[in-house]
PDB file of C-alpha atoms in Angstrom:
ATOM      1  CA  MET G   1    -106.825-147.260 -56.634  1.00 64.00           C
ATOM      2  CA  GLN G   2    -103.404-145.624 -56.451  1.00 72.00           C
ATOM      3  CA  LYS G   3    -100.884-146.742 -59.063  1.00 79.00           C
ATOM      4  CA  ALA G   4     -97.561-148.093 -57.878  1.00 84.00           C
ATOM      5  CA  ALA G   5     -94.703-145.594 -57.896  1.00 82.00           C
ATOM      6  CA  ASN G   6     -92.857-147.760 -60.411  1.00 87.00           C
ATOM      7  CA  ASP G   7     -95.789-147.604 -62.852  1.00 90.00           C
ATOM      8  CA  VAL G   8     -96.146-143.843 -62.437  1.00 89.00           C
ATOM      9  CA  MET G   9     -92.435-143.231 -63.026  1.00 90.00           C
ATOM     10  CA  GLN G  10     -92.383-145.553 -66.035  1.00 93.00           C
ATOM     11  CA  SER G  11     -95.297-143.678 -67.553  1.00 92.00           C
ATOM     12  CA  ILE G  12     -93.636-140.313 -66.877  1.00 92.00           C
ATOM     13  CA  LEU G  13     -90.312-141.374 -68.383  1.00 93.00           C
ATOM     14  CA  PHE G  14     -91.922-142.974 -71.431  1.00 94.00           C
ATOM     15  CA  SER G  15     -93.891-139.801 -72.163  1.00 93.00           C
ATOM     16  CA  ALA G  16     -90.815-137.627 -71.633  1.00 94.00           C
ATOM     17  CA  ILE G  17     -88.712-139.700 -74.043  1.00 94.00           C
ATOM     18  CA  ILE G  18     -91.394-139.739 -76.753  1.00 95.00           C
ATOM     19  CA  ASP G  19     -91.864-135.983 -76.369  1.00 94.00           C
ATOM     20  CA  ALA G  20     -88.084-135.414 -76.524  1.00 94.00           C
ATOM     21  CA  VAL G  21     -87.758-137.390 -79.759  1.00 93.00           C
ATOM     22  CA  ALA G  22     -90.642-135.406 -81.257  1.00 94.00           C
ATOM     23  CA  ALA G  23     -88.903-132.172 -80.170  1.00 94.00           C
ATOM     24  CA  LEU G  24     -85.681-133.304 -81.855  1.00 93.00           C
ATOM     25  CA  LYS G  25     -87.633-133.956 -85.053  1.00 93.00           C
ATOM     26  CA  ARG G  26     -89.197-130.485 -84.865  1.00 93.00           C
ATOM     27  CA  ALA G  27     -85.778-128.917 -84.219  1.00 92.00           C
ATOM     28  CA  SER G  28     -84.332-130.535 -87.354  1.00 92.00           C
ATOM     29  CA  GLY G  29     -86.955-128.897 -89.518  1.00 90.00           C
ATOM     30  CA  GLY G  30     -87.721-132.170 -91.262  1.00 86.00           C
ATOM     31  CA  LEU G  31     -84.159-132.555 -92.542  1.00 92.00           C
ATOM     32  CA  PRO G  32     -82.854-136.082 -91.906  1.00 91.00           C
ATOM     33  CA  ASN G  33     -79.191-135.019 -91.871  1.00 94.00           C
ATOM     34  CA  GLN G  34     -79.854-132.323 -89.278  1.00 92.00           C
ATOM     35  CA  LEU G  35     -81.818-134.798 -87.128  1.00 92.00           C
ATOM     36  CA  LEU G  36     -78.898-137.219 -87.322  1.00 93.00           C
ATOM     37  CA  ARG G  37     -76.446-134.471 -86.270  1.00 93.00           C
ATOM     38  CA  ASP G  38     -78.681-133.506 -83.348  1.00 91.00           C
ATOM     39  CA  VAL G  39     -78.932-137.119 -82.181  1.00 92.00           C
ATOM     40  CA  GLN G  40     -75.186-137.668 -82.547  1.00 93.00           C
ATOM     41  CA  ALA G  41     -74.549-134.529 -80.475  1.00 90.00           C
ATOM     42  CA  LEU G  42     -76.181-136.237 -77.467  1.00 91.00           C
ATOM     43  CA  HIS G  43     -73.590-137.836 -75.184  1.00 92.00           C
ATOM     44  CA  PRO G  44     -73.110-138.297 -71.417  1.00 92.00           C
ATOM     45  CA  ASN G  45     -71.270-134.980 -71.018  1.00 94.00           C
ATOM     46  CA  VAL G  46     -73.645-132.776 -73.014  1.00 93.00           C
ATOM     47  CA  THR G  47     -74.947-129.753 -71.130  1.00 93.00           C
ATOM     48  CA  PHE G  48     -78.512-128.482 -71.130  1.00 93.00           C
ATOM     49  CA  ALA G  49     -77.391-125.328 -72.969  1.00 93.00           C
ATOM     50  CA  ASP G  50     -75.910-127.430 -75.803  1.00 92.00           C
ATOM     51  CA  LEU G  51     -79.297-128.973 -76.634  1.00 91.00           C
ATOM     52  CA  PRO G  52     -81.537-127.529 -79.357  1.00 92.00           C
ATOM     53  CA  LYS G  53     -83.988-124.901 -78.055  1.00 93.00           C
ATOM     54  CA  GLU G  54     -87.008-127.093 -78.865  1.00 93.00           C
ATOM     55  CA  LEU G  55     -85.559-129.947 -76.815  1.00 93.00           C
ATOM     56  CA  GLN G  56     -84.772-127.622 -73.894  1.00 94.00           C
ATOM     57  CA  ASP G  57     -88.367-126.391 -73.906  1.00 95.00           C
ATOM     58  CA  GLN G  58     -89.706-129.939 -74.073  1.00 95.00           C
ATOM     59  CA  ILE G  59     -87.541-131.091 -71.148  1.00 94.00           C
ATOM     60  CA  ALA G  60     -88.824-128.175 -69.047  1.00 95.00           C
ATOM     61  CA  ALA G  61     -92.432-129.023 -69.959  1.00 95.00           C
ATOM     62  CA  SER G  62     -91.883-132.730 -69.225  1.00 94.00           C
ATOM     63  CA  THR G  63     -90.432-131.884 -65.815  1.00 93.00           C
ATOM     64  CA  ARG G  64     -93.456-129.764 -64.893  1.00 93.00           C
ATOM     65  CA  SER G  65     -95.757-132.491 -66.195  1.00 93.00           C
ATOM     66  CA  ALA G  66     -93.931-135.162 -64.170  1.00 92.00           C
ATOM     67  CA  PHE G  67     -94.391-133.276 -60.895  1.00 90.00           C
ATOM     68  CA  SER G  68     -98.047-132.633 -61.714  1.00 91.00           C
ATOM     69  CA  GLN G  69     -98.656-136.295 -62.505  1.00 90.00           C
ATOM     70  CA  LEU G  70     -96.950-137.439 -59.293  1.00 88.00           C
ATOM     71  CA  LEU G  71     -99.086-135.058 -57.246  1.00 88.00           C
ATOM     72  CA  LYS G  72    -102.231-136.120 -59.107  1.00 89.00           C
ATOM     73  CA  GLU G  73    -101.474-139.780 -58.313  1.00 88.00           C
ATOM     74  CA  GLY G  74    -101.225-138.910 -54.619  1.00 86.00           C
ATOM     75  CA  TYR G  75     -97.447-138.896 -54.138  1.00 84.00           C
ATOM     76  CA  ALA G  76     -95.833-136.178 -52.042  1.00 80.00           C
ATOM     77  CA  VAL G  77     -93.114-134.177 -53.766  1.00 79.00           C
ATOM     78  CA  GLY G  78     -90.938-131.677 -51.947  1.00 78.00           C
ATOM     79  CA  PRO G  79     -87.667-131.064 -50.133  1.00 80.00           C
ATOM     80  CA  ARG G  80     -86.570-133.990 -47.974  1.00 77.00           C
ATOM     81  CA  GLN G  81     -86.584-132.127 -44.637  1.00 76.00           C
ATOM     82  CA  GLN G  82     -90.024-130.673 -45.280  1.00 73.00           C
ATOM     83  CA  MET G  83     -91.471-134.047 -46.327  1.00 70.00           C
ATOM     84  CA  GLN G  84     -90.051-135.856 -43.277  1.00 69.00           C
ATOM     85  CA  GLN G  85     -91.509-133.290 -40.887  1.00 69.00           C
ATOM     86  CA  SER G  86     -94.969-133.265 -42.426  1.00 61.00           C
ATOM     87  CA  ARG G  87     -95.315-137.010 -43.029  1.00 57.00           C
ATOM     88  CA  PRO G  88     -98.721-138.261 -41.857  1.00 59.00           C
ATOM     89  CA  MET G  89     -98.830-141.097 -39.381  1.00 58.00           C
ATOM     90  CA  ASP G  90    -100.089-144.085 -41.313  1.00 60.00           C
ATOM     91  CA  ARG G  91     -99.375-146.686 -38.651  1.00 62.00           C
ATOM     92  CA  VAL G  92     -99.063-147.075 -34.946  1.00 59.00           C
ATOM     93  CA  PRO G  93     -95.935-145.312 -33.708  1.00 60.00           C
ATOM     94  CA  GLU G  94     -93.059-147.451 -32.530  1.00 67.00           C
ATOM     95  CA  ARG G  95     -92.817-147.837 -28.779  1.00 67.00           C
ATOM     96  CA  GLN G  96     -89.904-148.696 -26.593  1.00 70.00           C
ATOM     97  CA  ARG G  97     -89.913-152.407 -25.919  1.00 69.00           C
ATOM     98  CA  PRO G  98     -87.906-154.111 -23.200  1.00 68.00           C
ATOM     99  CA  ASP G  99     -85.102-156.345 -24.351  1.00 67.00           C
ATOM    100  CA  ARG G 100     -86.681-159.797 -24.366  1.00 70.00           C
ATOM    101  CA  ARG G 101     -83.480-161.584 -25.157  1.00 71.00           C
ATOM    102  CA  GLY G 102     -82.428-163.857 -22.354  1.00 66.00           C
ATOM    103  CA  PRO G 103     -79.308-165.926 -21.950  1.00 66.00           C
ATOM    104  CA  PRO G 104     -77.931-167.601 -25.063  1.00 63.00           C
ATOM    105  CA  ARG G 105     -79.809-170.727 -26.056  1.00 67.00           C
ATOM    106  CA  GLY G 106     -76.876-172.708 -27.398  1.00 63.00           C
ATOM    107  CA  PRO G 107     -75.523-175.787 -25.633  1.00 60.00           C
ATOM    108  CA  SER G 108     -74.084-174.942 -22.255  1.00 59.00           C
ATOM    109  CA  GLN G 109     -70.348-175.197 -21.806  1.00 59.00           C
ATOM    110  CA  GLY G 110     -69.140-178.660 -20.958  1.00 57.00           C
ATOM    111  CA  HIS G 111     -72.100-180.458 -22.511  1.00 54.00           C
ATOM    112  CA  ARG G 112     -72.672-181.851 -25.947  1.00 54.00           C
ATOM    113  CA  ARG G 113     -75.761-181.451 -28.039  1.00 61.00           C
ATOM    114  CA  GLY G 114     -77.390-184.561 -26.658  1.00 61.00           C
ATOM    115  CA  GLY G 115     -77.302-183.137 -23.166  1.00 61.00           C
ATOM    116  CA  ARG G 116     -74.759-185.698 -21.945  1.00 63.00           C
ATOM    117  CA  PRO G 117     -71.617-184.652 -20.160  1.00 63.00           C
ATOM    118  CA  PRO G 118     -68.471-185.022 -22.260  1.00 62.00           C
ATOM    119  CA  LYS G 119     -66.346-188.145 -22.052  1.00 67.00           C
ATOM    120  CA  GLY G 120     -63.695-188.008 -19.381  1.00 64.00           C
ATOM    121  CA  GLY G 121     -65.774-186.030 -16.901  1.00 57.00           C
ATOM    122  CA  GLY G 122     -65.654-182.709 -18.697  1.00 54.00           C
ATOM    123  CA  ASN G 123     -61.935-182.041 -18.376  1.00 56.00           C
ATOM    124  CA  GLY G 124     -61.458-181.244 -22.038  1.00 52.00           C
ATOM    125  CA  GLY G 125     -60.473-184.481 -23.750  1.00 52.00           C
ATOM    126  CA  ASP G 126     -60.666-188.230 -23.988  1.00 52.00           C
ATOM    127  CA  LYS G 127     -57.486-188.790 -21.940  1.00 56.00           C
ATOM    128  CA  PRO G 128     -57.792-189.259 -18.180  1.00 59.00           C
ATOM    129  CA  GLY G 129     -55.268-186.468 -17.480  1.00 58.00           C
ATOM    130  CA  GLY G 130     -57.167-183.806 -19.335  1.00 55.00           C
ATOM    131  CA  GLY G 131     -55.364-184.019 -22.642  1.00 56.00           C
ATOM    132  CA  GLY G 132     -56.415-180.502 -23.512  1.00 57.00           C
ATOM    133  CA  SER G 133     -53.152-178.777 -22.606  1.00 57.00           C
ATOM    134  CA  PRO G 134     -50.999-177.526 -25.472  1.00 61.00           C
ATOM    135  CA  ARG G 135     -47.874-179.457 -26.351  1.00 61.00           C
ATOM    136  CA  GLY G 136     -44.626-177.754 -25.687  1.00 53.00           C
TER     137      GLY G 136
END
């Protein structure tokens, strides 16, 4: 049974994070102060080149592993245009259907919900003269 994409991605990210922490530990050479400096050097604007060599190597390996795991689980990975063109048909193709919508189904003009004509013969108000004209 194929795992859900969410489960696959969670597994990939968890492994990548654990491997990255282990790479940071290796890069520090077992020195706690150096490990702390390396961790504190991580921030939202850090570039790939600023990372320790061991961490760079681990990120590259994790990326390759992630693509391999996605492919192994049966997910297609590739450029968007290529994937849209080569997508297999997994359902019946959509067909053109005639517009089945008819006239609006709301109450017709001049009638109330109960189907009775409005009071006053449908001239717009309760007054015999129409009463619906604006005051001026």
